[in-house]
CSV table of C-alpha atoms and ligand atoms in Angstrom, one decimal:
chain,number,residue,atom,x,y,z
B,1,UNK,CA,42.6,194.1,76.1
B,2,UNK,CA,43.7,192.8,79.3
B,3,UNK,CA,44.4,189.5,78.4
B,4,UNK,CA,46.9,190.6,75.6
B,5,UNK,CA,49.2,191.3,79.0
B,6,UNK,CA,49.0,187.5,80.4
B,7,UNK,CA,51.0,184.8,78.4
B,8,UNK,CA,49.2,182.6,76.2
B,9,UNK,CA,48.5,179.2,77.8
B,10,UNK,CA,50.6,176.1,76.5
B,11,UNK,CA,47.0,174.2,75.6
B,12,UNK,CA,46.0,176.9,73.1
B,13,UNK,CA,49.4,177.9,71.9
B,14,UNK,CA,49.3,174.2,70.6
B,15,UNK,CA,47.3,174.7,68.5
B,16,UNK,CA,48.0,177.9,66.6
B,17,UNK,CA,51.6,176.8,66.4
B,18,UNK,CA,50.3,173.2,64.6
B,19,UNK,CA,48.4,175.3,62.5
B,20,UNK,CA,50.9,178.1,61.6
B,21,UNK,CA,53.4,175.0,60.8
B,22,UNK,CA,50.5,173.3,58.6
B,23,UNK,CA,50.2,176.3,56.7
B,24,UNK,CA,53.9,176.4,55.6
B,25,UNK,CA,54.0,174.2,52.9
B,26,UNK,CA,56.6,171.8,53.7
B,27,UNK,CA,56.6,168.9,50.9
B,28,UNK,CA,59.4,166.8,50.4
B,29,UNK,CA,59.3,165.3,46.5
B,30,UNK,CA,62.6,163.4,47.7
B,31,UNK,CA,64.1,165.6,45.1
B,32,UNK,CA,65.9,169.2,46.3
B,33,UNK,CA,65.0,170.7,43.0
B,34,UNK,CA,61.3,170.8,43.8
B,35,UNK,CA,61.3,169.8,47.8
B,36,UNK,CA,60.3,172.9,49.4
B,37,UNK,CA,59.3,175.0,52.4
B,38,UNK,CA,62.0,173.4,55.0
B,39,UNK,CA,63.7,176.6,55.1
B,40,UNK,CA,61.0,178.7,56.0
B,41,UNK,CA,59.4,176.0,58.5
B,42,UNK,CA,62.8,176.0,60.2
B,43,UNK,CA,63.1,180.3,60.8
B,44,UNK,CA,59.8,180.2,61.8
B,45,UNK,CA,60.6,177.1,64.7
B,46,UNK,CA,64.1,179.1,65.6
B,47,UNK,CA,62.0,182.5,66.1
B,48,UNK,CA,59.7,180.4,68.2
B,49,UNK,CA,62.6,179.5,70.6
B,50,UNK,CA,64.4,182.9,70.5
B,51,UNK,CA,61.9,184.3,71.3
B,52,UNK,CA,61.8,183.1,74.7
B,53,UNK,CA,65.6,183.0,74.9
B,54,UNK,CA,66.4,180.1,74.0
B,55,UNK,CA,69.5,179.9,71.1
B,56,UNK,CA,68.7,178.0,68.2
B,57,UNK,CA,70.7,177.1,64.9
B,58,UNK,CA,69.5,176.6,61.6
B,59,UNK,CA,71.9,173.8,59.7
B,60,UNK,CA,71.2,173.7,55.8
B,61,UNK,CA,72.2,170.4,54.1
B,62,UNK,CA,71.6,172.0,51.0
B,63,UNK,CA,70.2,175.2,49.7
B,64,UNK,CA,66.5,175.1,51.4
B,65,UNK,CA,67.2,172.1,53.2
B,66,UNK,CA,67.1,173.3,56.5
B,67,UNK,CA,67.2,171.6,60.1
B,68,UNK,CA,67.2,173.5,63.4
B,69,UNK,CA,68.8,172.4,66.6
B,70,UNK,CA,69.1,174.2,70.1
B,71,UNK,CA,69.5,173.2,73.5
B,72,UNK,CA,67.5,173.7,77.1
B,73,UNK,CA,70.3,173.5,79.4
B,74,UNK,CA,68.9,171.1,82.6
B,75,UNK,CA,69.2,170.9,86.5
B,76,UNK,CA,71.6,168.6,86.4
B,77,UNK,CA,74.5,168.6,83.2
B,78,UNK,CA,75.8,165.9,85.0
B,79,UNK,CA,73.2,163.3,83.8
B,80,UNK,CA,72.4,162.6,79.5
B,81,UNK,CA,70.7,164.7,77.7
B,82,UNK,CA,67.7,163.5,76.1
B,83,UNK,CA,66.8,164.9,72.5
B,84,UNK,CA,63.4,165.3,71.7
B,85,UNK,CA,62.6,165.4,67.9
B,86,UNK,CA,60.2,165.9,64.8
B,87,UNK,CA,60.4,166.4,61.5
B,88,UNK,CA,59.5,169.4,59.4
B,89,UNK,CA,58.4,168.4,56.0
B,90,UNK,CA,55.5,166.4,54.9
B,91,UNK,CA,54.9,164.0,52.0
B,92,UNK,CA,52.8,165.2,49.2
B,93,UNK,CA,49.1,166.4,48.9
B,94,UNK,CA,46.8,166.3,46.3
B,95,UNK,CA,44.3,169.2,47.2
B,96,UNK,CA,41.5,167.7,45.0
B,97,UNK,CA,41.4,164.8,46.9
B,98,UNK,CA,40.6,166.5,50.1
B,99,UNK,CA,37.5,167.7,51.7
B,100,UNK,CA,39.9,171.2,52.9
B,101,UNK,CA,42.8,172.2,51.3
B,102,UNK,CA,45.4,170.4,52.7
B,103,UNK,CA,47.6,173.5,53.7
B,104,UNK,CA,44.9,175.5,54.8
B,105,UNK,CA,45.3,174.2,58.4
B,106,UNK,CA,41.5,174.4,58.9
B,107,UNK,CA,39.7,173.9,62.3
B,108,UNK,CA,36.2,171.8,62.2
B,109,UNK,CA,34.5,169.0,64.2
B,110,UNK,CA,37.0,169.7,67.0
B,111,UNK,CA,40.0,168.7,64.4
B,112,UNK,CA,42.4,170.2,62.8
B,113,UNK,CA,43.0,169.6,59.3
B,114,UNK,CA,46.2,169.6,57.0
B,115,UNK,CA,49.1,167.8,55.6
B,116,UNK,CA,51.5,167.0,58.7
B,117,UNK,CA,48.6,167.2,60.8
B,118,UNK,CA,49.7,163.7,63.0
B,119,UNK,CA,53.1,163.6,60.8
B,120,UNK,CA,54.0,165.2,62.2
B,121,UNK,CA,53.8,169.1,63.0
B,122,UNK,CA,51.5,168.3,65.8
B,123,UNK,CA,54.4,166.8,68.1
B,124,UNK,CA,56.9,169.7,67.2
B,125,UNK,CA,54.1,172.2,68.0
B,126,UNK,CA,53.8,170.3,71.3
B,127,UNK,CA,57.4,170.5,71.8
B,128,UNK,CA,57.7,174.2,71.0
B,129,UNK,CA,54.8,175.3,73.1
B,130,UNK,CA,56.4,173.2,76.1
B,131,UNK,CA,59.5,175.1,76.1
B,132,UNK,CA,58.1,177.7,75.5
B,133,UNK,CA,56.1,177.7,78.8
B,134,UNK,CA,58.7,176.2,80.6
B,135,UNK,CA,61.1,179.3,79.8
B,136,UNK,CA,58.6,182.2,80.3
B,137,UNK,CA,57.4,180.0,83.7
B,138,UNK,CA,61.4,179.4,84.8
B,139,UNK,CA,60.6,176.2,84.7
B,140,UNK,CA,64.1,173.8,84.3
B,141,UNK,CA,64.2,170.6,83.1
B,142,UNK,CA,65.5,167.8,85.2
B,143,UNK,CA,68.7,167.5,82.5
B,144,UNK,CA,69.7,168.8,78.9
B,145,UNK,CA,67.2,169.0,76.2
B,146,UNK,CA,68.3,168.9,72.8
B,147,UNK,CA,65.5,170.0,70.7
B,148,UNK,CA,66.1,169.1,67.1
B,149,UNK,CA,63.8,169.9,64.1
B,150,UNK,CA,64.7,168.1,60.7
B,151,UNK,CA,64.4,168.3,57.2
B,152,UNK,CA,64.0,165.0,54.8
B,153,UNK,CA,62.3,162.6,57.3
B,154,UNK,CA,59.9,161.8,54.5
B,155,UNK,CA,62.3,160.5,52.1
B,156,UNK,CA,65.2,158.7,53.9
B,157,UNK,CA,66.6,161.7,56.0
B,158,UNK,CA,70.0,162.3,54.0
B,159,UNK,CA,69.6,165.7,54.1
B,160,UNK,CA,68.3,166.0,57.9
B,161,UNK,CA,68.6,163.8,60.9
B,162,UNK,CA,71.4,161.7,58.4
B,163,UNK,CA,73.5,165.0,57.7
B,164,UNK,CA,73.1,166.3,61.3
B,165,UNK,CA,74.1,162.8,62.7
B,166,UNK,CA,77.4,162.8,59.9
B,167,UNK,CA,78.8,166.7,59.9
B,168,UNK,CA,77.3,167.9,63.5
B,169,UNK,CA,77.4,165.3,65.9
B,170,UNK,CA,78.3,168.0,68.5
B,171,UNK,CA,74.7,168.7,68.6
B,172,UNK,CA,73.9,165.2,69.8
B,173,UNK,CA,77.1,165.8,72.5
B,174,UNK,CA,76.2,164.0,75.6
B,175,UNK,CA,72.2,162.3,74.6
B,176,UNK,CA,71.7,159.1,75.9
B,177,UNK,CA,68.4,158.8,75.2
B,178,UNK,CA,65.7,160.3,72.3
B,179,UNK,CA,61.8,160.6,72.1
B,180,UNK,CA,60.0,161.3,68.6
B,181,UNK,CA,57.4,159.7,66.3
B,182,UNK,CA,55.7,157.0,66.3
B,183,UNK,CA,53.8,156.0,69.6
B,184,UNK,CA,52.3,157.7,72.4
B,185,UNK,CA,49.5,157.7,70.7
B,186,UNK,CA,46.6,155.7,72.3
B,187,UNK,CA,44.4,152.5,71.0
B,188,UNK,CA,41.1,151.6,72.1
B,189,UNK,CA,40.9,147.4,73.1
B,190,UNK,CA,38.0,145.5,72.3
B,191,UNK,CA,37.3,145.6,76.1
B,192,UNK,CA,37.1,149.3,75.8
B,193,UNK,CA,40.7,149.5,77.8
B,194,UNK,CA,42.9,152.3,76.1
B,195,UNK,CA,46.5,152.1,75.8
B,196,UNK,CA,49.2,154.3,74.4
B,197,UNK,CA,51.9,152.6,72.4
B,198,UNK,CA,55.6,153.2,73.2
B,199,UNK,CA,57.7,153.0,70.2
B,200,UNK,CA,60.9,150.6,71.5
B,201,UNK,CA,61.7,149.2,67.9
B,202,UNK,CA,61.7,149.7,64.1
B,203,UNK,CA,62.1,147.5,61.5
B,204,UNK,CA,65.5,148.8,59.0
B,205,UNK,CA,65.1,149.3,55.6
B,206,UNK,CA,66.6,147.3,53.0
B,207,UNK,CA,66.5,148.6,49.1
B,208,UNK,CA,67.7,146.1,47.5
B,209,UNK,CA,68.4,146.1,43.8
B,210,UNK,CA,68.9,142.8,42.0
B,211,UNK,CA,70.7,142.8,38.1
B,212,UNK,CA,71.1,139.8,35.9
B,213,UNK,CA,73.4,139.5,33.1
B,214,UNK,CA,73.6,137.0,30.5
B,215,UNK,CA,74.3,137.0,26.9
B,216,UNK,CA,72.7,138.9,24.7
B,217,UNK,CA,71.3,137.8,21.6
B,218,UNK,CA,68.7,137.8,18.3
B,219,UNK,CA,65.1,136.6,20.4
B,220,UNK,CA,64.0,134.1,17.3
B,221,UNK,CA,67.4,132.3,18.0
B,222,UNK,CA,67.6,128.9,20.9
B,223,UNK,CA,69.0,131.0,23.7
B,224,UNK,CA,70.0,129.3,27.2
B,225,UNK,CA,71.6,132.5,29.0
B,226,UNK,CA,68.5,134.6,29.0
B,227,UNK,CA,69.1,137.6,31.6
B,228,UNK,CA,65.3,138.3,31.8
B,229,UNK,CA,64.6,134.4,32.7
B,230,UNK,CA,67.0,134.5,35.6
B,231,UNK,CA,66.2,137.9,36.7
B,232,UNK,CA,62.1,137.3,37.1
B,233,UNK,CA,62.6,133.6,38.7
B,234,UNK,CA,64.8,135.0,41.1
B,235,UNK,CA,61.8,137.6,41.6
B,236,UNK,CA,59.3,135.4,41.6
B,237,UNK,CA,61.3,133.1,44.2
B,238,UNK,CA,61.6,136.1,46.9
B,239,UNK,CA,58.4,137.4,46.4
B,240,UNK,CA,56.5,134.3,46.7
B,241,UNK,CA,58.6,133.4,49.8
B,242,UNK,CA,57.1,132.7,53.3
B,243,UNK,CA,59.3,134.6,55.4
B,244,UNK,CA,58.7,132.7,59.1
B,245,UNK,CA,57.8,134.5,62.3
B,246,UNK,CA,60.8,135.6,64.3
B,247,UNK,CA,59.1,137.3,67.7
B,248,UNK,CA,61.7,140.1,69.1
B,249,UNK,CA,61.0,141.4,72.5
B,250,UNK,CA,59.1,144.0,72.1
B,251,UNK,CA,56.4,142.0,69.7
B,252,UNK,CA,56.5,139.4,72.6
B,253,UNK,CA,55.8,142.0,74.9
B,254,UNK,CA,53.5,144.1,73.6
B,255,UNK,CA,51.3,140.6,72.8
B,256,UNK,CA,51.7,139.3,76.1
B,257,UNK,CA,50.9,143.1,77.3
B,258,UNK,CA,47.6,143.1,75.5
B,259,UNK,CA,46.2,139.7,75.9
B,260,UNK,CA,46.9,140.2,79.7
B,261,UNK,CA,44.8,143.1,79.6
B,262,UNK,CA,41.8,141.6,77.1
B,263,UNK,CA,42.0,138.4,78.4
B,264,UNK,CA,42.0,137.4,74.5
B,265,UNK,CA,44.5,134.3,75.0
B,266,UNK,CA,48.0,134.6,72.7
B,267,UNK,CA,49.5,131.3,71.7
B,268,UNK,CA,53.5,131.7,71.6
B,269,UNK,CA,53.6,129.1,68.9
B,270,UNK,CA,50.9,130.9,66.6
B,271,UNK,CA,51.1,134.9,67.4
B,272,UNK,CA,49.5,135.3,63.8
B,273,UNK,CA,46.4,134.2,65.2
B,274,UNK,CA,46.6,136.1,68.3
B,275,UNK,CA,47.6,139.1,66.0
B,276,UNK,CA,44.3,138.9,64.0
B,277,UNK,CA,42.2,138.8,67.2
B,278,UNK,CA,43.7,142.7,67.7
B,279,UNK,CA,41.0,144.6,65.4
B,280,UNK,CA,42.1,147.4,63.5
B,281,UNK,CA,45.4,147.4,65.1
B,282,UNK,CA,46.3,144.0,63.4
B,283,UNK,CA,47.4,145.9,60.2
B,284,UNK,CA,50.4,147.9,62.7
B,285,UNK,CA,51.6,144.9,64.3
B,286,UNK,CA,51.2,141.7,61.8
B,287,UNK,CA,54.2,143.1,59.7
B,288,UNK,CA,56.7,143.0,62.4
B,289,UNK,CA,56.5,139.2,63.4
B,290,UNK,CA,58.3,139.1,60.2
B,291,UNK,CA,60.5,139.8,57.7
B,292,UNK,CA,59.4,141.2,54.8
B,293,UNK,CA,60.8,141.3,50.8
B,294,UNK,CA,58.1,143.6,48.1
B,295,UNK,CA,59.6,143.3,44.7
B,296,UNK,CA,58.1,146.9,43.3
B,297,UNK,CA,60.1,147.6,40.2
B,298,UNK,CA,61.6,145.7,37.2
B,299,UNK,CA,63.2,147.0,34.4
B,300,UNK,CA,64.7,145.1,31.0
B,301,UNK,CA,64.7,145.0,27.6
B,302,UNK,CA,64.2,147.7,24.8
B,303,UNK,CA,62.7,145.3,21.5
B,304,UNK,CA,60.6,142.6,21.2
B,305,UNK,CA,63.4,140.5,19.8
B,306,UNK,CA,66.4,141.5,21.4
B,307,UNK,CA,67.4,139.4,24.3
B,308,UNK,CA,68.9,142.2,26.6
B,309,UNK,CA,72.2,141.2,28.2
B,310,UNK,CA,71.1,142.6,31.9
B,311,UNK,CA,67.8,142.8,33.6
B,312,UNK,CA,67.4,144.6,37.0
B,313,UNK,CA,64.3,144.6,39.9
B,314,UNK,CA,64.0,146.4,42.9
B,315,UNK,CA,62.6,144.2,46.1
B,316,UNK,CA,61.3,146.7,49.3
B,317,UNK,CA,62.5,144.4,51.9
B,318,UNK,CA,62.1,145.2,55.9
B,319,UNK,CA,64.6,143.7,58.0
B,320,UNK,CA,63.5,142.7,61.9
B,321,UNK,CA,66.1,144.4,64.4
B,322,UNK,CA,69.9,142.7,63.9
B,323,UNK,CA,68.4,140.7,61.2
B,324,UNK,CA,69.7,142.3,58.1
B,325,UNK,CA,72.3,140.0,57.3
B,326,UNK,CA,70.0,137.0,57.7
B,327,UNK,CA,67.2,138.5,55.5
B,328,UNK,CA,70.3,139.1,52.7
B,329,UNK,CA,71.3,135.6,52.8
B,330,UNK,CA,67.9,134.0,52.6
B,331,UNK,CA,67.4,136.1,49.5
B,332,UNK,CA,70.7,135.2,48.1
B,333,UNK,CA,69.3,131.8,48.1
B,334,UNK,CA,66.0,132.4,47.0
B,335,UNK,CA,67.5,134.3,43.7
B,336,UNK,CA,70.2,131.4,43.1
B,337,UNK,CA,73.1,131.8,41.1
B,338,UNK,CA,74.1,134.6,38.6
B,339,UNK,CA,72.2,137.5,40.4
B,340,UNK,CA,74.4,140.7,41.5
B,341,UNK,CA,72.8,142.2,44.9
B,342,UNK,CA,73.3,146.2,45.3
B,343,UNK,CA,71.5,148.2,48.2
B,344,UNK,CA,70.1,151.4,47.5
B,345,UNK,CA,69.3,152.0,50.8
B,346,UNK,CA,70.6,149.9,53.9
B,347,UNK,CA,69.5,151.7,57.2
B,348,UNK,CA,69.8,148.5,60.3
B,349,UNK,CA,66.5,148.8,62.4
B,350,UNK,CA,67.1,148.8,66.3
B,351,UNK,CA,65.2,147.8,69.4
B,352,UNK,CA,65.8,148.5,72.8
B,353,UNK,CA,64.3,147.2,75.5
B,354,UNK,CA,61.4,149.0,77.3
B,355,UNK,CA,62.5,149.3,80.9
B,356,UNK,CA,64.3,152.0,82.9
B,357,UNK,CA,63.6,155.9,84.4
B,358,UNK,CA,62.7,157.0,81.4
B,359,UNK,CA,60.1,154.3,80.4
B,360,UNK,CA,58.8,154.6,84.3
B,361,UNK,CA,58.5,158.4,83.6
B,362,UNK,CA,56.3,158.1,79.9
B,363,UNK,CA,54.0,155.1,82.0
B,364,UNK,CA,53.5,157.4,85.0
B,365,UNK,CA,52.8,160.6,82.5
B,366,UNK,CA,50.2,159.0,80.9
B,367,UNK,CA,48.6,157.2,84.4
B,368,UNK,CA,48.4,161.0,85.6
B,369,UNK,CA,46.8,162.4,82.2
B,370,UNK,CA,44.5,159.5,81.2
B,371,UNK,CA,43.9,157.7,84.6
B,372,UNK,CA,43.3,154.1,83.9
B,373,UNK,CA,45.3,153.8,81.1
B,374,UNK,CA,48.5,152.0,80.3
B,375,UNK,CA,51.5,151.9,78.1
B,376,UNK,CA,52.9,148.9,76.2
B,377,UNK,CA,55.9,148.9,73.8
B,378,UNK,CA,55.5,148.1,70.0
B,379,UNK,CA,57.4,147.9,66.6
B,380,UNK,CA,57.3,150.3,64.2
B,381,UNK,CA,57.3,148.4,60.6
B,382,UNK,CA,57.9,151.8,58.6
B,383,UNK,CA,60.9,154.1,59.3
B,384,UNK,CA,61.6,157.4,61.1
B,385,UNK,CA,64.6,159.8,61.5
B,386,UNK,CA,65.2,157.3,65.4
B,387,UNK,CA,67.5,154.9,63.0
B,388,UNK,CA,69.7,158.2,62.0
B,389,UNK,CA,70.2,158.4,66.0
B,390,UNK,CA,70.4,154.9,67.2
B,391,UNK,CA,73.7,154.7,65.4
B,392,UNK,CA,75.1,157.2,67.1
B,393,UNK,CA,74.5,154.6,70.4
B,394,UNK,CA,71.3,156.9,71.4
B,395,UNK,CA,68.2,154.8,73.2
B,396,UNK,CA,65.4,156.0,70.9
B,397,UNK,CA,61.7,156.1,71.6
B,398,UNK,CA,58.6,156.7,69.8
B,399,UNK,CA,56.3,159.1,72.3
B,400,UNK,CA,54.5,161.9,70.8
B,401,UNK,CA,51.6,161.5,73.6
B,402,UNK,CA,47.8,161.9,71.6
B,403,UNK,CA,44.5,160.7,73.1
B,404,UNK,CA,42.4,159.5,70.5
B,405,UNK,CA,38.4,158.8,70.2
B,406,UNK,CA,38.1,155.3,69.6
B,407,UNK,CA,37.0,155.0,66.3
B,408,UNK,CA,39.1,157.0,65.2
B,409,UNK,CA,41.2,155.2,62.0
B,410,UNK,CA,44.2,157.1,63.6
B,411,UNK,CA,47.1,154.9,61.6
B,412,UNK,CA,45.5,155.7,58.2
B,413,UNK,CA,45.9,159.2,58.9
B,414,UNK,CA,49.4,158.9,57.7
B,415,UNK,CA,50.6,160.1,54.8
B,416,UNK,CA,46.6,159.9,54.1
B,417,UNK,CA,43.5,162.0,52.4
B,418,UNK,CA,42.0,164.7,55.3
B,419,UNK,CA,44.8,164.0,57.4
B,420,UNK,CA,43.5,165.6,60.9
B,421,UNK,CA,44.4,165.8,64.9
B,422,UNK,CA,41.4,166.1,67.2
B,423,UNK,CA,42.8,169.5,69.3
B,424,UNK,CA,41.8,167.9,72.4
B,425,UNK,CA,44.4,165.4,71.4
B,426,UNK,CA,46.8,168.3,71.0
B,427,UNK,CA,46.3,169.4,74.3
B,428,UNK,CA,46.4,166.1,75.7
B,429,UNK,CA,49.3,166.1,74.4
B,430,UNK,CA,51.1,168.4,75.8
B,431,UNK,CA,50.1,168.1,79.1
B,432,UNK,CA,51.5,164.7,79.0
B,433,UNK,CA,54.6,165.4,78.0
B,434,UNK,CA,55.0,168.7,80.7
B,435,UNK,CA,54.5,165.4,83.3
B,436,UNK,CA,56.3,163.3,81.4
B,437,UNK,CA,59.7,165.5,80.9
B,438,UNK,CA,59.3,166.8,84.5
B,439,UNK,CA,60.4,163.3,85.4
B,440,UNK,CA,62.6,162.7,82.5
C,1,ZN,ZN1,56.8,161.2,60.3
C-alpha cells in the first residue's frame, strides 16, 4: 500500500501511541513489590524517540522503577530549556467496576477508554507524537526540550521525578521553565464561554502524624494522664477547625478572570460565595481559598482495659503556597500541649505568577486552536511530580491542552470508573501544543 510509504500524521499517531501506553499496565500500589509495568512503559517511550533519532535514557530508581529522560536540542542553546513532562504509571483499576476493561484501551463513542486515559498517558502520547513529527519534519524547536517521562507520580514521586531531581539533576541542566499536568484542559462557563485552565500553583502536601503519650495504666482505675483523651481532642480540635480564606494570586485572578468574563459579580470579601456561583467547577477551586487539615487515621490501644501509654492519628493537611509553617503552627495550637508532631510527607506547594513569553505563547496557542477562547490561571488542590521541579528553582506549569464537550464531568475522570479522552480532544491536543512550543 502506498500510504505505508508516507509518515503517519501527528493527529492519528496520538492516538495509537495513547492507546499502546493504556494497554501497558502501569499501576503504582505505592509499593515496589507489587507496582508494576514502569519498566516496560519506559522502553517502549525510549524506542518511540530513538526511533526518530532522538537519544533517550532510561533511569531506574529501583528494579522496575523506571524513568526516561532525553533532550531536543533547540535554535537557540543560549536561552532555558523548558522540560515538558508526564508520568507513566497509573493508580489502580478495578476491572469489574468498568463498563471496558480498564487496560484494554478501547475506542467507542469517539473516546478512548482506559486507566491513564486523562492521567495521564494522553499528554505523554501528545508529547511523543510532537517530536516525533517535529524530527521526521526537521522541524527545531525555538530552545532545548527536555522531555522527561516518570515513574511514581501516583504515590508521592520518590522513585521518579523525586529521584531524578536528587541523583540526576544534570538532566534538568539549564530548564527555566516546565509544562505538565494539570490544566490546559478547557471548562465550559455558564455563559457558554470556554476556557482552558493554566496550572500556576499547587497546594503542598502535609502528612502529618500526631502521637500522644501518657501513663499507662489498669482502665477500671481514676486515671488523669489518658494518652487516648489527649490524642482524639487534639483530633477533634483540628478537624473541626474553620481554616479562614487566604486568597493567593492566582485564586484572585482566576476569580476576577471568570467573573469578568460571566459577568457573575465576585465579592473580594466573600469569594466562597462567588466560588459556589462557578457550577461543576466549584468542587476544583473551593479547596484552594484554604487551608485544609483531614484527620484519616487513628490508631491506639490493644484491650478494653488497658489504658495504652501512646495513641497516634494521621491528619491529610494541604498547605496554600509558602503557608506551611503557618498551617503547622495553627495546628500546634489547635492539638495543645503534650502532642509530638512528625511529617510523613512534607512537599511545600509553589505558585508563580502567570505572566511572561511563555504564558503569552500557551494564550496565543489556544486563541489559534479554539478561536474565541481564553486562558486563565488556577490552583491545583492535589499534587503532581511540578513540586519535585519547583525546588530545583524551575517555573512550573500545568498545560496538557484538551478541548472538552461541555458536559463532560472531565475532573471526575481522575483516578475514576471508565476513565476516557474524547480523541478529538487528543488531537486538539496536539495541535495546540505544535503552536504552542513553536513559540515557546
Ligand atoms: Zn497525574
Amino acid at each position: 500500500m502506498a500510504e505505508t510509504a508516507n509518515p503517519p500524521r501527528p493527529e492519528d499517531e496520538v492516538v495509537d501511541i495513547a492507546r499502546d501506553l493504556i494497554r501497558i499496565d502501569t499501576t503504582n500500589t505505592g509499593d515496589n513489590a507489587t507496582a508494576k509495568g514502569e519498566r516496560a512503559a519506559a522502553e517502549y517511550v525510549a524506542e518511540k524517540l530513538a526511533e526518530v533519532g532522538l537519544e533517550p535514557k532510561i533511569y531506574e530508581s529501583a528494579p522496575g522503577r523506571a524513568s526516561v529522560a532525553c533532550r531536543f536540542p533547540g535554535a537557540d542553546p543560549s536561552r532555558g530549556a523548558l522540560l515538558l513532562h508526564g508520568h507513566l504509571d497509573v493508580v489502580p483499576a478495578e476491572a469489574s467496576e468498568w463498563t471496558v476493561h480498564p487496560f484494554s484501551g478501547e475506542i467507542k463513542d469517539g473516546y478512548l477508554f482506559g486507566r491513564g486515559a486523562v492521567d495521564m498517558k494522553d499528554f505523554d502520547a501528545m508529547l511523543l507524537a510532537l517530536v516525533r513529527d517535529w524530527k521526521r519534519t526537521g522541524k527545531v524547536p525555538p530552545r532545548d526540550l527536555v522531555l522527561l517521562f516518570t515513574a511514581d507520580e501516583e504515590a508521592g514521586s520518590d522513585y521518579g521525578a523525586r529521584f531524578m531531581v536528587e541523583q540526576h539533576p544534570e538532566v534538568f541542566e539549564g530548564v527555566t521553565e516546565a509544562v505538565g499536568e494539570v490544566g490546559g484542559f478547557s471548562m465550559t462557563l455558564p455563559n457558554d464561554l470556554r476556557v482552558y485552565v493554566v496550572q500556576t500553583a499547587e497546594k503542598g502536601l502535609d502528612w502529618l502524624r500526631l502521637r500522644a503519650t501518657g501513663r499507662p495504666g489498669h482502665g477500671s482505675m481514676l486515671h488523669d494522664d489518658n494518652a487516648v483523651t489527649r490524642l482524639t481532642r487534639a483530633v477533634a480540635n483540628i478537624g473541626q477547625h474553620d481554616f479562614p480564606v487566604e486568597m493567593t494570586p492566582t485564586v484572585r485572578q482566576f476569580l476576577e478572570s471568570v467573573s469578568e468574563l460571566t459577568g457573575v459579580e465576585f465579592d473580594p470579601s466573600n469569594p466562597d460565595e462567588a466560588v459556589a456561583k462557578l457550577g461543576p467547577i466549584a468542587r476544583l477551586v473551593g479547596a484552594t481559598l484554604r487551608n485544609t487539615a483531614n484527620p484519616t487515621r487513628l490508631n491506639a490501644g490493644y484491650k478494653t482495659n488497658v489504658i495504652p501509654s501512646t495513641a497516634e492519628a494521621v491528619i491529610d493537611c494541604r498547605s496554600l503556597p509558602g503557608r506551611n509553617d503557618e498551617l503547622e503552627a495553627t495546628l500546634k495550637e489547635l492539638a495543645g500541649a503534650g502532642i509530638d508532631f512528625e511529617y510523613e510527607i512534607r512537599q511545600p506547594g509553589y505558585e508563580t505568577s502567570f505572566d511572561g513569553a511563555l504564558v503569552d505563547a500557551m494564550a496565543e496557542a489556544i486563541r489559534l486552536a479554539d478561536p474565541g477562547a481564553r486562558t486563565v490561571p488556577y490552583m491545583l488542590s492535589g499534587g503532581t511530580d511540578a513540586k519535585a521541579f519547583a525546588t530545583l528553582g524551575i517555573r512550573c506549569f500545568g498545560f496538557a491542552p484538551l478541548k472538552l464537550p461541555a458536559d463532560l464531568d472531565f475532573t471526575a475522570l481522575f483516578h475514576g470508573i471508565d476513565e476516557r479522552v474524547p480523541l478529538s480532544g487528543l488531537q486538539f491536543g496536539v495541535d495546540a501544543m505544535d503552536r504552542f512550543i513553536t513559540k515557546s
